[in-house]
Amino acid sequence: QVQLVESGGGLVQAGGSLRLSCAPSGRTFSTYTMGWFRQAPGKEREFVAAISWSGINTAYADSVKGRFTISRDTPENLVYLQMDILNPEDTARYYCAARLDSRDHAPRAEGDYTYWGQGTLVTVSS
């Protein structure tokens, strides 16, 4: 069983930055594919970014490409989502997700992930 705990959310003005962190428990973090998803009020949860277990492969939603960066610090057991040039449309609850993987890939579908955190709220004011 893997437990995921997100942190780093908060209130920020448009154009600002935030860095979200995800701390997975478990002994084999190095073999987990990690993803970030978000859900805005009244909307479906959507893919944001993913990173393969090696860190080599990443994927981003078109809406965040060039503004958000996903990374992982395997020795520290942490995954980050650096969010820059935030705008009000980025307001949402952000969820960390994980899956134990033998493939070095960065999947985008919710159904590809097994474990989910409780989420951290990001609010961007205009």
mmCIF file of N, CA and C in Angstrom, residues 6 10 13 20-21 27 47 55 61 71 78 106-107 111:
data_model
loop_
_atom_site.group_PDB
_atom_site.id
_atom_site.type_symbol
_atom_site.label_atom_id
_atom_site.label_comp_id
_atom_site.label_asym_id
_atom_site.label_seq_id
_atom_site.Cartn_x
_atom_site.Cartn_y
_atom_site.Cartn_z
ATOM 1 N N GLU A 6 0.204 15.328 -0.318
ATOM 2 C CA GLU A 6 0.560 16.531 -1.059
ATOM 3 C C GLU A 6 0.700 17.717 -0.115
ATOM 4 N N GLY A 10 -1.927 26.778 -1.937
ATOM 5 C CA GLY A 10 -2.197 28.050 -1.269
ATOM 6 C C GLY A 10 -2.790 29.045 -2.225
ATOM 7 N N GLN A 13 -1.246 35.210 -6.462
ATOM 8 C CA GLN A 13 -1.766 36.119 -7.482
ATOM 9 C C GLN A 13 -1.405 35.626 -8.881
ATOM 10 N N LEU A 20 4.377 22.483 -5.627
ATOM 11 C CA LEU A 20 3.707 21.414 -4.899
ATOM 12 C C LEU A 20 4.670 20.262 -4.681
ATOM 13 N N SER A 21 4.491 19.595 -3.544
ATOM 14 C CA SER A 21 5.294 18.423 -3.232
ATOM 15 C C SER A 21 4.383 17.241 -2.966
ATOM 16 N N ARG A 27 8.504 1.407 0.118
ATOM 17 C CA ARG A 27 9.921 1.096 0.033
ATOM 18 C C ARG A 27 10.474 1.132 -1.374
ATOM 19 N N PHE A 47 -5.793 15.548 -16.241
ATOM 20 C CA PHE A 47 -4.357 15.300 -16.195
ATOM 21 C C PHE A 47 -3.598 16.615 -16.241
ATOM 22 N N GLY A 55 12.589 9.158 -14.317
ATOM 23 C CA GLY A 55 12.676 10.607 -14.432
ATOM 24 C C GLY A 55 12.983 11.091 -15.838
ATOM 25 N N ALA A 61 -0.026 18.284 -19.819
ATOM 26 C CA ALA A 61 -1.220 18.751 -20.508
ATOM 27 C C ALA A 61 -0.854 19.992 -21.306
ATOM 28 N N SER A 71 9.121 17.019 -11.486
ATOM 29 C CA SER A 71 10.434 16.448 -11.227
ATOM 30 C C SER A 71 10.325 15.506 -10.040
ATOM 31 N N LEU A 78 10.510 12.256 -2.971
ATOM 32 C CA LEU A 78 9.629 13.384 -3.222
ATOM 33 C C LEU A 78 9.404 13.578 -4.715
ATOM 34 N N ALA A 106 5.175 7.752 -18.965
ATOM 35 C CA ALA A 106 4.475 8.790 -18.213
ATOM 36 C C ALA A 106 3.024 8.856 -18.691
ATOM 37 N N PRO A 107 2.183 7.977 -18.191
ATOM 38 C CA PRO A 107 0.798 7.901 -18.677
ATOM 39 C C PRO A 107 -0.058 9.076 -18.254
ATOM 40 N N GLY A 111 -7.093 6.232 -15.046
ATOM 41 C CA GLY A 111 -7.183 4.800 -14.816
ATOM 42 C C GLY A 111 -5.850 4.087 -14.786
#
